[in-house]
């Protein structure tokens, strides 16, 4: 079956640096992608999404880039703060009968050092 | 609004016991789903529902049953618990499976 994976399981950065978290996907039918943040002991929380007809989307301090040619997704966090320390998941979504069926990647642990 | 609530927060079962994990939402979302999360792994879809009376299997449905009699509730039943079902279970809701709102999770240990 097709799957979503991540290039780096752990990323350590200094406070104030920019962080880039990568994700590879292989399902060419996926048309909607989401990044989630999961803090220790909590459920995942939506950060930002992007549809396949876009290649870039910006939020507050976060930017998601989508490269459909190489099936690659990245999350950029500007001026990383200690509160950004968490596990970040990408999820690819394939439309099915009017709803989406998500597939999650393994996750990348982001550690921000003060 | 409470959002998505899950009970219990923690549970320890012996092999062969059965139990029901509860999930309730007050967001009036049609789509609800159950995931399990194992150490170092992403979330794997167990079962999902696109509306009351409709359920379907996800990636790892074996050993679990669900039903959806109301929009608000989506319980997950473990029929005969096995150590391989030790995991953290998350319930999530969304309008159509896109942006998902997750509950706080239930940490289940099967001995």
JSON list of C-alpha atoms in Angstrom, two decimals:
[
{"chain": "A", "resi": 1, "resn": "UNK", "atom": "CA", "xyz": [0.00, 0.00, 0.00]},
{"chain": "A", "resi": 2, "resn": "UNK", "atom": "CA", "xyz": [1.00, 3.62, -0.30]},
{"chain": "A", "resi": 3, "resn": "UNK", "atom": "CA", "xyz": [2.26, 5.46, 2.76]},
{"chain": "A", "resi": 4, "resn": "UNK", "atom": "CA", "xyz": [3.32, 8.76, 4.18]},
{"chain": "A", "resi": 5, "resn": "UNK", "atom": "CA", "xyz": [6.80, 9.04, 5.68]},
{"chain": "A", "resi": 6, "resn": "UNK", "atom": "CA", "xyz": [9.13, 11.57, 7.21]},
{"chain": "A", "resi": 7, "resn": "UNK", "atom": "CA", "xyz": [12.79, 12.22, 6.43]},
{"chain": "A", "resi": 8, "resn": "UNK", "atom": "CA", "xyz": [13.91, 13.18, 9.98]},
{"chain": "A", "resi": 9, "resn": "UNK", "atom": "CA", "xyz": [12.49, 11.60, 13.10]},
{"chain": "A", "resi": 10, "resn": "UNK", "atom": "CA", "xyz": [14.11, 14.20, 15.45]},
{"chain": "A", "resi": 11, "resn": "UNK", "atom": "CA", "xyz": [15.03, 17.81, 14.84]},
{"chain": "A", "resi": 12, "resn": "UNK", "atom": "CA", "xyz": [16.87, 19.94, 17.43]},
{"chain": "A", "resi": 13, "resn": "UNK", "atom": "CA", "xyz": [17.09, 23.70, 16.99]},
{"chain": "A", "resi": 14, "resn": "UNK", "atom": "CA", "xyz": [17.99, 26.77, 19.00]},
{"chain": "A", "resi": 15, "resn": "UNK", "atom": "CA", "xyz": [15.31, 29.23, 20.02]},
{"chain": "A", "resi": 16, "resn": "UNK", "atom": "CA", "xyz": [14.93, 31.86, 17.33]},
{"chain": "A", "resi": 17, "resn": "UNK", "atom": "CA", "xyz": [16.11, 29.62, 14.49]},
{"chain": "A", "resi": 18, "resn": "UNK", "atom": "CA", "xyz": [13.83, 28.64, 11.64]},
{"chain": "A", "resi": 19, "resn": "UNK", "atom": "CA", "xyz": [12.76, 24.97, 11.55]},
{"chain": "A", "resi": 20, "resn": "UNK", "atom": "CA", "xyz": [11.95, 22.86, 8.54]},
{"chain": "A", "resi": 21, "resn": "UNK", "atom": "CA", "xyz": [10.14, 19.56, 8.90]},
{"chain": "A", "resi": 22, "resn": "UNK", "atom": "CA", "xyz": [9.84, 17.34, 5.84]},
{"chain": "A", "resi": 23, "resn": "UNK", "atom": "CA", "xyz": [7.35, 14.74, 4.71]},
{"chain": "A", "resi": 24, "resn": "UNK", "atom": "CA", "xyz": [7.28, 12.44, 1.69]},
{"chain": "A", "resi": 25, "resn": "UNK", "atom": "CA", "xyz": [4.07, 10.98, 0.35]},
{"chain": "A", "resi": 26, "resn": "UNK", "atom": "CA", "xyz": [3.50, 8.38, -2.31]},
{"chain": "A", "resi": 27, "resn": "UNK", "atom": "CA", "xyz": [-0.24, 8.35, -3.02]},
{"chain": "A", "resi": 28, "resn": "UNK", "atom": "CA", "xyz": [-0.65, 10.36, -6.21]},
{"chain": "A", "resi": 29, "resn": "UNK", "atom": "CA", "xyz": [-4.43, 10.45, -5.58]},
{"chain": "A", "resi": 30, "resn": "UNK", "atom": "CA", "xyz": [-3.98, 12.50, -2.39]},
{"chain": "A", "resi": 31, "resn": "UNK", "atom": "CA", "xyz": [-5.28, 16.02, -2.92]},
{"chain": "A", "resi": 32, "resn": "UNK", "atom": "CA", "xyz": [-5.32, 17.53, 0.52]},
{"chain": "A", "resi": 33, "resn": "UNK", "atom": "CA", "xyz": [-2.55, 17.69, 3.12]},
{"chain": "A", "resi": 34, "resn": "UNK", "atom": "CA", "xyz": [-2.54, 18.73, 6.76]},
{"chain": "A", "resi": 35, "resn": "UNK", "atom": "CA", "xyz": [0.12, 19.33, 9.38]},
{"chain": "A", "resi": 36, "resn": "UNK", "atom": "CA", "xyz": [-0.68, 18.56, 13.01]},
{"chain": "A", "resi": 37, "resn": "UNK", "atom": "CA", "xyz": [1.20, 19.35, 16.21]},
{"chain": "A", "resi": 38, "resn": "UNK", "atom": "CA", "xyz": [1.06, 16.98, 19.16]},
{"chain": "A", "resi": 39, "resn": "UNK", "atom": "CA", "xyz": [2.30, 18.09, 22.55]},
{"chain": "A", "resi": 40, "resn": "UNK", "atom": "CA", "xyz": [3.21, 15.51, 25.15]},
{"chain": "A", "resi": 41, "resn": "UNK", "atom": "CA", "xyz": [0.14, 13.83, 26.65]},
{"chain": "A", "resi": 42, "resn": "UNK", "atom": "CA", "xyz": [-2.32, 15.56, 24.32]},
{"chain": "A", "resi": 43, "resn": "UNK", "atom": "CA", "xyz": [-4.15, 14.84, 21.11]},
{"chain": "A", "resi": 44, "resn": "UNK", "atom": "CA", "xyz": [-2.89, 16.24, 17.79]},
{"chain": "A", "resi": 45, "resn": "UNK", "atom": "CA", "xyz": [-3.87, 19.78, 16.92]},
{"chain": "A", "resi": 46, "resn": "UNK", "atom": "CA", "xyz": [-4.38, 21.24, 13.43]},
{"chain": "A", "resi": 47, "resn": "UNK", "atom": "CA", "xyz": [-1.68, 23.68, 12.31]},
{"chain": "A", "resi": 48, "resn": "UNK", "atom": "CA", "xyz": [-2.14, 24.34, 8.62]},
{"chain": "A", "resi": 49, "resn": "UNK", "atom": "CA", "xyz": [-3.44, 22.66, 5.49]},
{"chain": "A", "resi": 50, "resn": "UNK", "atom": "CA", "xyz": [-2.85, 22.86, 1.76]},
{"chain": "A", "resi": 51, "resn": "UNK", "atom": "CA", "xyz": [-4.71, 21.57, -1.25]},
{"chain": "A", "resi": 52, "resn": "UNK", "atom": "CA", "xyz": [-3.06, 20.02, -4.26]},
{"chain": "A", "resi": 53, "resn": "UNK", "atom": "CA", "xyz": [-3.86, 22.98, -6.49]},
{"chain": "A", "resi": 54, "resn": "UNK", "atom": "CA", "xyz": [-1.50, 25.14, -4.39]},
{"chain": "A", "resi": 55, "resn": "UNK", "atom": "CA", "xyz": [2.25, 24.95, -3.82]},
{"chain": "A", "resi": 56, "resn": "UNK", "atom": "CA", "xyz": [2.55, 27.27, -0.84]},
{"chain": "A", "resi": 57, "resn": "UNK", "atom": "CA", "xyz": [0.39, 28.44, 2.02]},
{"chain": "A", "resi": 58, "resn": "UNK", "atom": "CA", "xyz": [1.29, 30.70, 4.91]},
{"chain": "A", "resi": 59, "resn": "UNK", "atom": "CA", "xyz": [-0.10, 30.97, 8.41]},
{"chain": "A", "resi": 60, "resn": "UNK", "atom": "CA", "xyz": [1.08, 32.67, 11.54]},
{"chain": "A", "resi": 61, "resn": "UNK", "atom": "CA", "xyz": [4.84, 31.85, 11.71]},
{"chain": "A", "resi": 62, "resn": "UNK", "atom": "CA", "xyz": [4.24, 28.69, 9.67]},
{"chain": "A", "resi": 63, "resn": "UNK", "atom": "CA", "xyz": [4.48, 28.00, 5.96]},
{"chain": "A", "resi": 64, "resn": "UNK", "atom": "CA", "xyz": [3.64, 24.77, 4.17]},
{"chain": "A", "resi": 65, "resn": "UNK", "atom": "CA", "xyz": [5.22, 23.99, 0.83]},
{"chain": "A", "resi": 66, "resn": "UNK", "atom": "CA", "xyz": [3.95, 21.29, -1.52]},
{"chain": "A", "resi": 67, "resn": "UNK", "atom": "CA", "xyz": [6.01, 19.88, -4.37]},
{"chain": "A", "resi": 68, "resn": "UNK", "atom": "CA", "xyz": [3.77, 17.51, -6.31]},
{"chain": "A", "resi": 69, "resn": "UNK", "atom": "CA", "xyz": [6.50, 16.62, -8.79]},
{"chain": "A", "resi": 70, "resn": "UNK", "atom": "CA", "xyz": [8.56, 14.84, -6.14]},
{"chain": "A", "resi": 71, "resn": "UNK", "atom": "CA", "xyz": [5.64, 14.20, -3.76]},
{"chain": "A", "resi": 72, "resn": "UNK", "atom": "CA", "xyz": [7.16, 16.23, -0.96]},
{"chain": "A", "resi": 73, "resn": "UNK", "atom": "CA", "xyz": [5.64, 18.38, 1.75]},
{"chain": "A", "resi": 74, "resn": "UNK", "atom": "CA", "xyz": [7.42, 20.62, 4.23]},
{"chain": "A", "resi": 75, "resn": "UNK", "atom": "CA", "xyz": [6.48, 22.69, 7.25]},
{"chain": "A", "resi": 76, "resn": "UNK", "atom": "CA", "xyz": [8.54, 25.75, 7.98]},
{"chain": "A", "resi": 77, "resn": "UNK", "atom": "CA", "xyz": [8.34, 27.38, 11.41]},
{"chain": "A", "resi": 78, "resn": "UNK", "atom": "CA", "xyz": [9.83, 30.86, 11.67]},
{"chain": "A", "resi": 79, "resn": "UNK", "atom": "CA", "xyz": [11.60, 32.08, 14.83]},
{"chain": "A", "resi": 80, "resn": "UNK", "atom": "CA", "xyz": [11.08, 28.79, 16.63]},
{"chain": "A", "resi": 81, "resn": "UNK", "atom": "CA", "xyz": [10.10, 29.08, 20.28]},
{"chain": "A", "resi": 82, "resn": "UNK", "atom": "CA", "xyz": [10.32, 26.59, 23.17]},
{"chain": "A", "resi": 83, "resn": "UNK", "atom": "CA", "xyz": [6.54, 26.26, 23.00]},
{"chain": "A", "resi": 84, "resn": "UNK", "atom": "CA", "xyz": [6.94, 24.81, 19.50]},
{"chain": "A", "resi": 85, "resn": "UNK", "atom": "CA", "xyz": [8.60, 21.70, 20.98]},
{"chain": "A", "resi": 86, "resn": "UNK", "atom": "CA", "xyz": [6.29, 18.84, 20.03]},
{"chain": "A", "resi": 87, "resn": "UNK", "atom": "CA", "xyz": [5.83, 16.02, 17.55]},
{"chain": "A", "resi": 88, "resn": "UNK", "atom": "CA", "xyz": [4.68, 17.15, 14.12]},
{"chain": "A", "resi": 89, "resn": "UNK", "atom": "CA", "xyz": [2.68, 14.89, 11.81]},
{"chain": "A", "resi": 90, "resn": "UNK", "atom": "CA", "xyz": [1.78, 15.30, 8.21]},
{"chain": "A", "resi": 91, "resn": "UNK", "atom": "CA", "xyz": [-1.38, 13.69, 6.94]},
{"chain": "A", "resi": 92, "resn": "UNK", "atom": "CA", "xyz": [-2.32, 13.05, 3.33]},
{"chain": "A", "resi": 93, "resn": "UNK", "atom": "CA", "xyz": [-5.97, 12.85, 2.46]},
{"chain": "A", "resi": 94, "resn": "UNK", "atom": "CA", "xyz": [-7.60, 11.09, -0.43]},
{"chain": "A", "resi": 95, "resn": "UNK", "atom": "CA", "xyz": [-11.17, 11.99, -1.28]},
{"chain": "A", "resi": 96, "resn": "UNK", "atom": "CA", "xyz": [-13.55, 9.04, -0.98]},
{"chain": "A", "resi": 97, "resn": "UNK", "atom": "CA", "xyz": [-17.31, 9.26, -1.42]},
{"chain": "A", "resi": 98, "resn": "UNK", "atom": "CA", "xyz": [-17.62, 12.87, -0.33]},
{"chain": "A", "resi": 99, "resn": "UNK", "atom": "CA", "xyz": [-15.27, 12.64, 2.63]},
{"chain": "A", "resi": 100, "resn": "UNK", "atom": "CA", "xyz": [-11.55, 12.23, 3.18]},
{"chain": "A", "resi": 101, "resn": "UNK", "atom": "CA", "xyz": [-9.62, 9.22, 4.40]},
{"chain": "A", "resi": 102, "resn": "UNK", "atom": "CA", "xyz": [-6.43, 10.47, 6.10]},
{"chain": "A", "resi": 103, "resn": "UNK", "atom": "CA", "xyz": [-3.13, 8.65, 6.33]},
{"chain": "A", "resi": 104, "resn": "UNK", "atom": "CA", "xyz": [-0.65, 9.92, 8.91]},
{"chain": "A", "resi": 105, "resn": "UNK", "atom": "CA", "xyz": [3.11, 9.85, 8.83]},
{"chain": "A", "resi": 106, "resn": "UNK", "atom": "CA", "xyz": [5.27, 8.64, 11.73]},
{"chain": "A", "resi": 107, "resn": "UNK", "atom": "CA", "xyz": [5.97, 12.12, 13.05]},
{"chain": "A", "resi": 108, "resn": "UNK", "atom": "CA", "xyz": [9.03, 14.30, 13.67]},
{"chain": "A", "resi": 109, "resn": "UNK", "atom": "CA", "xyz": [9.98, 15.33, 17.17]},
{"chain": "A", "resi": 110, "resn": "UNK", "atom": "CA", "xyz": [11.00, 18.99, 17.28]},
{"chain": "A", "resi": 111, "resn": "UNK", "atom": "CA", "xyz": [13.15, 20.00, 20.25]},
{"chain": "A", "resi": 112, "resn": "UNK", "atom": "CA", "xyz": [13.74, 23.70, 20.78]},
{"chain": "A", "resi": 113, "resn": "UNK", "atom": "CA", "xyz": [16.62, 24.65, 23.06]},
{"chain": "A", "resi": 114, "resn": "UNK", "atom": "CA", "xyz": [16.35, 27.99, 24.91]},
{"chain": "B", "resi": 1, "resn": "UNK", "atom": "CA", "xyz": [-18.22, 23.92, 24.27]},
{"chain": "B", "resi": 2, "resn": "UNK", "atom": "CA", "xyz": [-16.39, 20.81, 25.46]},
{"chain": "B", "resi": 3, "resn": "UNK", "atom": "CA", "xyz": [-15.31, 19.86, 21.93]},
{"chain": "B", "resi": 4, "resn": "UNK", "atom": "CA", "xyz": [-14.31, 16.19, 21.88]},
{"chain": "B", "resi": 5, "resn": "UNK", "atom": "CA", "xyz": [-14.32, 14.27, 25.15]},
{"chain": "B", "resi": 6, "resn": "UNK", "atom": "CA", "xyz": [-13.03, 10.76, 25.80]},
{"chain": "B", "resi": 7, "resn": "UNK", "atom": "CA", "xyz": [-13.49, 8.50, 28.79]},
{"chain": "B", "resi": 8, "resn": "UNK", "atom": "CA", "xyz": [-11.76, 6.94, 30.56]},
{"chain": "B", "resi": 9, "resn": "UNK", "atom": "CA", "xyz": [-8.37, 8.68, 30.45]},
{"chain": "B", "resi": 10, "resn": "UNK", "atom": "CA", "xyz": [-6.54, 5.56, 31.63]},
{"chain": "B", "resi": 11, "resn": "UNK", "atom": "CA", "xyz": [-7.53, 1.90, 31.70]},
{"chain": "B", "resi": 12, "resn": "UNK", "atom": "CA", "xyz": [-5.82, -1.36, 32.57]},
{"chain": "B", "resi": 13, "resn": "UNK", "atom": "CA", "xyz": [-7.38, -4.59, 31.32]},
{"chain": "B", "resi": 14, "resn": "UNK", "atom": "CA", "xyz": [-6.52, -8.23, 31.62]},
{"chain": "B", "resi": 15, "resn": "UNK", "atom": "CA", "xyz": [-6.23, -10.33, 28.46]},
{"chain": "B", "resi": 16, "resn": "UNK", "atom": "CA", "xyz": [-9.66, -11.47, 27.35]},
{"chain": "B", "resi": 17, "resn": "UNK", "atom": "CA", "xyz": [-11.64, -8.73, 29.08]},
{"chain": "B", "resi": 18, "resn": "UNK", "atom": "CA", "xyz": [-13.93, -6.48, 27.07]},
{"chain": "B", "resi": 19, "resn": "UNK", "atom": "CA", "xyz": [-14.58, -2.79, 27.43]},
{"chain": "B", "resi": 20, "resn": "UNK", "atom": "CA", "xyz": [-15.94, 0.27, 25.66]},
{"chain": "B", "resi": 21, "resn": "UNK", "atom": "CA", "xyz": [-14.03, 3.49, 25.10]},
{"chain": "B", "resi": 22, "resn": "UNK", "atom": "CA", "xyz": [-16.40, 6.43, 25.00]},
{"chain": "B", "resi": 23, "resn": "UNK", "atom": "CA", "xyz": [-16.18, 9.41, 22.66]},
{"chain": "B", "resi": 24, "resn": "UNK", "atom": "CA", "xyz": [-18.59, 12.34, 22.60]},
{"chain": "B", "resi": 25, "resn": "UNK", "atom": "CA", "xyz": [-18.60, 15.61, 20.67]},
{"chain": "B", "resi": 26, "resn": "UNK", "atom": "CA", "xyz": [-20.70, 18.76, 20.81]},
{"chain": "B", "resi": 27, "resn": "UNK", "atom": "CA", "xyz": [-19.46, 20.25, 17.53]},
{"chain": "B", "resi": 28, "resn": "UNK", "atom": "CA", "xyz": [-22.27, 18.77, 15.42]},
{"chain": "B", "resi": 29, "resn": "UNK", "atom": "CA", "xyz": [-19.71, 17.13, 13.13]},
{"chain": "B", "resi": 30, "resn": "UNK", "atom": "CA", "xyz": [-20.88, 14.31, 10.91]},
{"chain": "B", "resi": 31, "resn": "UNK", "atom": "CA", "xyz": [-17.50, 12.59, 10.58]},
{"chain": "B", "resi": 32, "resn": "UNK", "atom": "CA", "xyz": [-16.02, 10.74, 13.56]},
{"chain": "B", "resi": 33, "resn": "UNK", "atom": "CA", "xyz": [-13.10, 8.36, 13.71]},
{"chain": "B", "resi": 34, "resn": "UNK", "atom": "CA", "xyz": [-10.97, 6.28, 16.03]},
{"chain": "B", "resi": 35, "resn": "UNK", "atom": "CA", "xyz": [-7.18, 6.02, 15.85]},
{"chain": "B", "resi": 36, "resn": "UNK", "atom": "CA", "xyz": [-4.56, 4.16, 17.78]},
{"chain": "B", "resi": 37, "resn": "UNK", "atom": "CA", "xyz": [-1.08, 5.55, 18.38]},
{"chain": "B", "resi": 38, "resn": "UNK", "atom": "CA", "xyz": [1.80, 3.30, 19.30]},
{"chain": "B", "resi": 39, "resn": "UNK", "atom": "CA", "xyz": [5.24, 4.52, 20.47]},
{"chain": "B", "resi": 40, "resn": "UNK", "atom": "CA", "xyz": [7.22, 6.08, 17.63]},
{"chain": "B", "resi": 41, "resn": "UNK", "atom": "CA", "xyz": [4.34, 5.56, 15.23]},
{"chain": "B", "resi": 42, "resn": "UNK", "atom": "CA", "xyz": [1.86, 7.78, 13.58]},
{"chain": "B", "resi": 43, "resn": "UNK", "atom": "CA", "xyz": [-1.86, 7.48, 14.00]},
{"chain": "B", "resi": 44, "resn": "UNK", "atom": "CA", "xyz": [-3.53, 4.45, 12.45]},
{"chain": "B", "resi": 45, "resn": "UNK", "atom": "CA", "xyz": [-7.22, 4.56, 11.58]},
{"chain": "B", "resi": 46, "resn": "UNK", "atom": "CA", "xyz": [-9.33, 1.85, 13.25]},
{"chain": "B", "resi": 47, "resn": "UNK", "atom": "CA", "xyz": [-12.92, 2.70, 12.26]},
{"chain": "B", "resi": 48, "resn": "UNK", "atom": "CA", "xyz": [-14.71, 5.77, 11.06]},
{"chain": "B", "resi": 49, "resn": "UNK", "atom": "CA", "xyz": [-18.24, 7.04, 10.55]},
{"chain": "B", "resi": 50, "resn": "UNK", "atom": "CA", "xyz": [-19.52, 9.62, 8.07]},
{"chain": "B", "resi": 51, "resn": "UNK", "atom": "CA", "xyz": [-22.82, 10.03, 9.91]},
{"chain": "B", "resi": 52, "resn": "UNK", "atom": "CA", "xyz": [-25.27, 8.42, 12.31]},
{"chain": "B", "resi": 53, "resn": "UNK", "atom": "CA", "xyz": [-25.99, 4.82, 11.31]},
{"chain": "B", "resi": 54, "resn": "UNK", "atom": "CA", "xyz": [-22.96, 4.57, 9.01]},
{"chain": "B", "resi": 55, "resn": "UNK", "atom": "CA", "xyz": [-19.61, 3.05, 9.96]},
{"chain": "B", "resi": 56, "resn": "UNK", "atom": "CA", "xyz": [-16.68, 1.68, 8.00]},
{"chain": "B", "resi": 57, "resn": "UNK", "atom": "CA", "xyz": [-13.36, 0.00, 8.63]},
{"chain": "B", "resi": 58, "resn": "UNK", "atom": "CA", "xyz": [-10.04, 1.76, 8.61]},
{"chain": "B", "resi": 59, "resn": "UNK", "atom": "CA", "xyz": [-6.52, 0.37, 8.39]},
{"chain": "B", "resi": 60, "resn": "UNK", "atom": "CA", "xyz": [-6.52, -1.73, 11.60]},
{"chain": "B", "resi": 61, "resn": "UNK", "atom": "CA", "xyz": [-10.13, -2.76, 12.45]},
{"chain": "B", "resi": 62, "resn": "UNK", "atom": "CA", "xyz": [-9.56, -6.30, 13.76]},
{"chain": "B", "resi": 63, "resn": "UNK", "atom": "CA", "xyz": [-10.53, -6.75, 17.41]},
{"chain": "B", "resi": 64, "resn": "UNK", "atom": "CA", "xyz": [-12.64, -3.60, 17.53]},
{"chain": "B", "resi": 65, "resn": "UNK", "atom": "CA", "xyz": [-16.31, -2.82, 16.96]},
{"chain": "B", "resi": 66, "resn": "UNK", "atom": "CA", "xyz": [-18.07, 0.52, 16.59]},
{"chain": "B", "resi": 67, "resn": "UNK", "atom": "CA", "xyz": [-21.59, 1.81, 16.25]},
{"chain": "B", "resi": 68, "resn": "UNK", "atom": "CA", "xyz": [-23.00, 5.29, 15.60]},
{"chain": "B", "resi": 69, "resn": "UNK", "atom": "CA", "xyz": [-26.57, 5.67, 16.83]},
{"chain": "B", "resi": 70, "resn": "UNK", "atom": "CA", "xyz": [-26.33, 9.46, 17.36]},
{"chain": "B", "resi": 71, "resn": "UNK", "atom": "CA", "xyz": [-24.33, 12.30, 15.84]},
{"chain": "B", "resi": 72, "resn": "UNK", "atom": "CA", "xyz": [-22.73, 13.02, 19.23]},
{"chain": "B", "resi": 73, "resn": "UNK", "atom": "CA", "xyz": [-21.43, 9.61, 20.30]},
{"chain": "B", "resi": 74, "resn": "UNK", "atom": "CA", "xyz": [-19.05, 7.08, 18.73]},
{"chain": "B", "resi": 75, "resn": "UNK", "atom": "CA", "xyz": [-18.05, 4.33, 21.17]},
{"chain": "B", "resi": 76, "resn": "UNK", "atom": "CA", "xyz": [-15.23, 1.89, 20.43]},
{"chain": "B", "resi": 77, "resn": "UNK", "atom": "CA", "xyz": [-15.61, -1.65, 21.78]},
{"chain": "B", "resi": 78, "resn": "UNK", "atom": "CA", "xyz": [-12.78, -4.05, 22.46]},
{"chain": "B", "resi": 79, "resn": "UNK", "atom": "CA", "xyz": [-14.32, -7.50, 22.28]},
{"chain": "B", "resi": 80, "resn": "UNK", "atom": "CA", "xyz": [-11.55, -9.57, 23.90]},
{"chain": "B", "resi": 81, "resn": "UNK", "atom": "CA", "xyz": [-8.54, -7.47, 24.85]},
{"chain": "B", "resi": 82, "resn": "UNK", "atom": "CA", "xyz": [-5.06, -8.62, 23.81]},
{"chain": "B", "resi": 83, "resn": "UNK", "atom": "CA", "xyz": [-1.64, -7.22, 24.80]},
{"chain": "B", "resi": 84, "resn": "UNK", "atom": "CA", "xyz": [-1.21, -6.06, 21.19]},
{"chain": "B", "resi": 85, "resn": "UNK", "atom": "CA", "xyz": [-4.04, -3.59, 21.83]},
{"chain": "B", "resi": 86, "resn": "UNK", "atom": "CA", "xyz": [-1.99, -1.72, 24.41]},
{"chain": "B", "resi": 87, "resn": "UNK", "atom": "CA", "xyz": [-1.90, 1.74, 22.93]},
{"chain": "B", "resi": 88, "resn": "UNK", "atom": "CA", "xyz": [-3.18, 5.29, 23.15]},
{"chain": "B", "resi": 89, "resn": "UNK", "atom": "CA", "xyz": [-6.56, 5.70, 21.50]},
{"chain": "B", "resi": 90, "resn": "UNK", "atom": "CA", "xyz": [-7.73, 8.96, 20.01]},
{"chain": "B", "resi": 91, "resn": "UNK", "atom": "CA", "xyz": [-11.18, 9.89, 18.85]},
{"chain": "B", "resi": 92, "resn": "UNK", "atom": "CA", "xyz": [-11.49, 12.67, 16.27]},
{"chain": "B", "resi": 93, "resn": "UNK", "atom": "CA", "xyz": [-14.27, 14.59, 14.57]},
{"chain": "B", "resi": 94, "resn": "UNK", "atom": "CA", "xyz": [-14.49, 16.72, 11.46]},
{"chain": "B", "resi": 95, "resn": "UNK", "atom": "CA", "xyz": [-17.03, 18.08, 9.06]},
{"chain": "B", "resi": 96, "resn": "UNK", "atom": "CA", "xyz": [-15.99, 15.69, 6.27]},
{"chain": "B", "resi": 97, "resn": "UNK", "atom": "CA", "xyz": [-12.75, 13.98, 7.26]},
{"chain": "B", "resi": 98, "resn": "UNK", "atom": "CA", "xyz": [-10.59, 17.00, 6.48]},
{"chain": "B", "resi": 99, "resn": "UNK", "atom": "CA", "xyz": [-9.37, 19.11, 9.44]},
{"chain": "B", "resi": 100, "resn": "UNK", "atom": "CA", "xyz": [-9.77, 16.81, 12.43]},
{"chain": "B", "resi": 101, "resn": "UNK", "atom": "CA", "xyz": [-10.38, 17.77, 16.04]},
{"chain": "B", "resi": 102, "resn": "UNK", "atom": "CA", "xyz": [-8.90, 15.23, 18.42]},
{"chain": "B", "resi": 103, "resn": "UNK", "atom": "CA", "xyz": [-9.89, 14.26, 21.91]},
{"chain": "B", "resi": 104, "resn": "UNK", "atom": "CA", "xyz": [-7.33, 14.02, 24.76]},
{"chain": "B", "resi": 105, "resn": "UNK", "atom": "CA", "xyz": [-6.87, 10.25, 24.33]},
{"chain": "B", "resi": 106, "resn": "UNK", "atom": "CA", "xyz": [-7.36, 7.09, 26.36]},
{"chain": "B", "resi": 107, "resn": "UNK", "atom": "CA", "xyz": [-4.24, 5.25, 27.50]},
{"chain": "B", "resi": 108, "resn": "UNK", "atom": "CA", "xyz": [-4.99, 1.53, 27.51]},
{"chain": "B", "resi": 109, "resn": "UNK", "atom": "CA", "xyz": [-2.74, -1.19, 28.93]},
{"chain": "B", "resi": 110, "resn": "UNK", "atom": "CA", "xyz": [-3.61, -4.86, 28.44]},
{"chain": "B", "resi": 111, "resn": "UNK", "atom": "CA", "xyz": [-1.72, -7.29, 30.68]}
]
